[in-house]
XYZ file of C-alpha atoms in Angstrom:
178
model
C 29.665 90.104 11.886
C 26.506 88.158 12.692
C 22.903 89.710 13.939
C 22.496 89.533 17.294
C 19.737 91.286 17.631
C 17.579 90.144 20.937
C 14.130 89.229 21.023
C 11.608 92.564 22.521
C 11.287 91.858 26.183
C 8.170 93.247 27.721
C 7.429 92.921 31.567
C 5.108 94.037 33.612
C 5.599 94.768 36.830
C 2.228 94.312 39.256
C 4.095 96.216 42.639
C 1.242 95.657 45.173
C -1.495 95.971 42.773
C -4.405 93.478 42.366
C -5.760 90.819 44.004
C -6.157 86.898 43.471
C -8.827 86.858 41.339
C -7.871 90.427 39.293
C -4.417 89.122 39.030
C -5.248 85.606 37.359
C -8.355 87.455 35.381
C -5.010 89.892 33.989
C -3.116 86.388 33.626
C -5.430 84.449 31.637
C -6.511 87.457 29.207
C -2.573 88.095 28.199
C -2.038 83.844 27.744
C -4.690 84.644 25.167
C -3.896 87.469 23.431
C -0.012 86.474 23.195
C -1.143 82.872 21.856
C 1.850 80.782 21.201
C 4.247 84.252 19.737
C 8.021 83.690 19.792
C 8.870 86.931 18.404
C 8.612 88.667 21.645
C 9.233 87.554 25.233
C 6.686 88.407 27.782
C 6.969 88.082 31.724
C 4.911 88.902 34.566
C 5.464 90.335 38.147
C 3.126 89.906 40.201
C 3.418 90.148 44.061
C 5.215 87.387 45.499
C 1.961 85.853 46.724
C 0.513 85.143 43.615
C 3.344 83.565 41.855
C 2.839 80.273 42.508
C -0.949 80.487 41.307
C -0.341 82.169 38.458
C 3.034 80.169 37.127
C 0.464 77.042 37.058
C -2.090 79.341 35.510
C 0.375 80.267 33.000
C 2.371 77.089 32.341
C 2.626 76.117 28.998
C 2.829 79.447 28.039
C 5.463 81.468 26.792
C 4.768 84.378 29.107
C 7.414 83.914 32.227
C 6.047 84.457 35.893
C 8.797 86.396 38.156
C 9.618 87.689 41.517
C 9.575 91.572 42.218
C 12.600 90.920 44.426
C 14.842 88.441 46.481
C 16.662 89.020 49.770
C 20.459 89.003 49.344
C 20.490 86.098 51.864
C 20.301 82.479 50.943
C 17.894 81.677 54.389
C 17.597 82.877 57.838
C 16.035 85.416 60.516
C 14.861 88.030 57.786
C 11.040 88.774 58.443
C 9.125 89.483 55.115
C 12.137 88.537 53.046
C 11.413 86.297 50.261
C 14.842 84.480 49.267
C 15.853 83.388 45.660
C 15.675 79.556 45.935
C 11.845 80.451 47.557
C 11.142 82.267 44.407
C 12.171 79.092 42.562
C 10.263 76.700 44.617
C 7.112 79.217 44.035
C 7.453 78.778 40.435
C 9.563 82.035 39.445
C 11.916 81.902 36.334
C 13.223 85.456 36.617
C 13.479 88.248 39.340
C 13.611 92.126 39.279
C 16.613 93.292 41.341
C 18.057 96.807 41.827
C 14.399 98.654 41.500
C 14.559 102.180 41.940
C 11.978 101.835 44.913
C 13.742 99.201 46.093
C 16.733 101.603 45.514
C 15.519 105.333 46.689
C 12.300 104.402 48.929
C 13.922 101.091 51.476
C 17.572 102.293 50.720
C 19.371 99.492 48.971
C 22.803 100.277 48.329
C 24.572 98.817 44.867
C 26.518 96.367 46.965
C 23.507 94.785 48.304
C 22.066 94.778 44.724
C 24.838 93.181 43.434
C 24.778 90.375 46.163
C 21.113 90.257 45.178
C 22.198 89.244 41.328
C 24.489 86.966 42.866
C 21.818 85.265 44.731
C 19.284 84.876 42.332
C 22.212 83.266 39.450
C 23.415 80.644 41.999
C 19.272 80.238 42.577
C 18.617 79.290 38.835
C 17.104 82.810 38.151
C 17.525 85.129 35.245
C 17.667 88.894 36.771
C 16.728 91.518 35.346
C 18.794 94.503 36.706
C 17.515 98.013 36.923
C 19.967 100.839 36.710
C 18.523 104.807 36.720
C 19.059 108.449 37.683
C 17.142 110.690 39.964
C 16.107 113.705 38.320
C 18.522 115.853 40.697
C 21.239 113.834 39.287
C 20.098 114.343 35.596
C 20.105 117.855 35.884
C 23.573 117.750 37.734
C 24.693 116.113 34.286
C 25.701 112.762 36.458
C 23.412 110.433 34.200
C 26.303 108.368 32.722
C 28.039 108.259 36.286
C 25.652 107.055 38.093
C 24.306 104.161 35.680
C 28.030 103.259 35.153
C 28.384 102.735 38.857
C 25.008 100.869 39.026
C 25.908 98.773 36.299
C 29.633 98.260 37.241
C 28.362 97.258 40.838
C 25.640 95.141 39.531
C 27.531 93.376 36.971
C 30.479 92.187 39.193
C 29.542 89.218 40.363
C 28.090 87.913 36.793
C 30.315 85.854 34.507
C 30.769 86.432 31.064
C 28.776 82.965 30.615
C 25.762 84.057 32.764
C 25.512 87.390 30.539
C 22.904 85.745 28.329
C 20.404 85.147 31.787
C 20.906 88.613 32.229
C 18.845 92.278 31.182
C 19.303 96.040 32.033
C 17.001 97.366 32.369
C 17.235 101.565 32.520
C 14.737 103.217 34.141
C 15.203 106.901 35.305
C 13.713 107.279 38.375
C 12.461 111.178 37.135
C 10.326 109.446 34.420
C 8.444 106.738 36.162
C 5.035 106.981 37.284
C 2.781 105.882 39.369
């Protein structure tokens, strides 16, 4: 049996914090602390405004720029949608899909997040896909229920090949903060 251990993967998600200039400040100070490292990988998420700034700000960096979302929809009549090939086009290498806000605040459902994935594959994306339990649901002992569903749903459409463009991320909704 061979180590497959996988390289950290820290991201930080910006939500809709920080402007232009705060952002890129944030930007540039990480490019110089992380230096040229290979032992950890390092992406940003900043609000889909700023991505295109900051993946030239950061190119030639290690430290990957990404979307916070993508519409499950290739193109079309979707006001304030931002579509995975746009993402792409911006400068994005990887997109967050299957939030918990995205989840429990605008009501996504785990089909829609699994379109999402699909999207953002066929796009060129990696995804990182959240899974996660309300606290309601922890206490009701449905932990391992509910992220199998999530995960089950959000999987689906991913071959075994596109695995490796792929991360879970679990985040229980009772533990996040602000």
């Amino acid at each position: 049996m061979t180590d497959s251990a996988r390289t950290p993967f820290l991201a930080g998600n910006w939500k809709m914090n920080l402007d232009r200039k705060s952002g890129l400040d944030l930007a540039c100070q990480l490019r110089d602390r992380i230096g040229s490292r290979t032992d950890v990988e390092v992406a940003v998420f900043p609000p889909a405004v700023y991505i295109d700034e900051l993946s030239r700000a950061l190119s030639g960096s290690p430290i990957r720029v990404g979307g916070q979302d993508c519409c499950e929809e290739t193109s079309g009549a979707f006001t304030g949608e931002v579509s995975a090939p746009m993402l792409v086009d911006s400068g994005a290498e990887i997109v967050i899909i299957g939030h918990s806000e995205r989840r429990h605040v605008y009501g996504e459902t785990d089909e829609k997040v699994a379109q999402k994935v699909r999207q953002a594959l066929d796009a060129g994306l990696d995804v990182i896909l959240c899974v996660g339990e309300l606290l309601a649901e922890r206490e009701a002992g449905q932990t391992e229920e509910v992220v199998r569903r999530q995960l089950t749903a959000g999987l689906e459409p991913v071959s075994e090949a596109e695995m490796a463009r792929l991360v879970v991320a679990y985040e229980p909704v009772w533990a996040i903060g602000t």
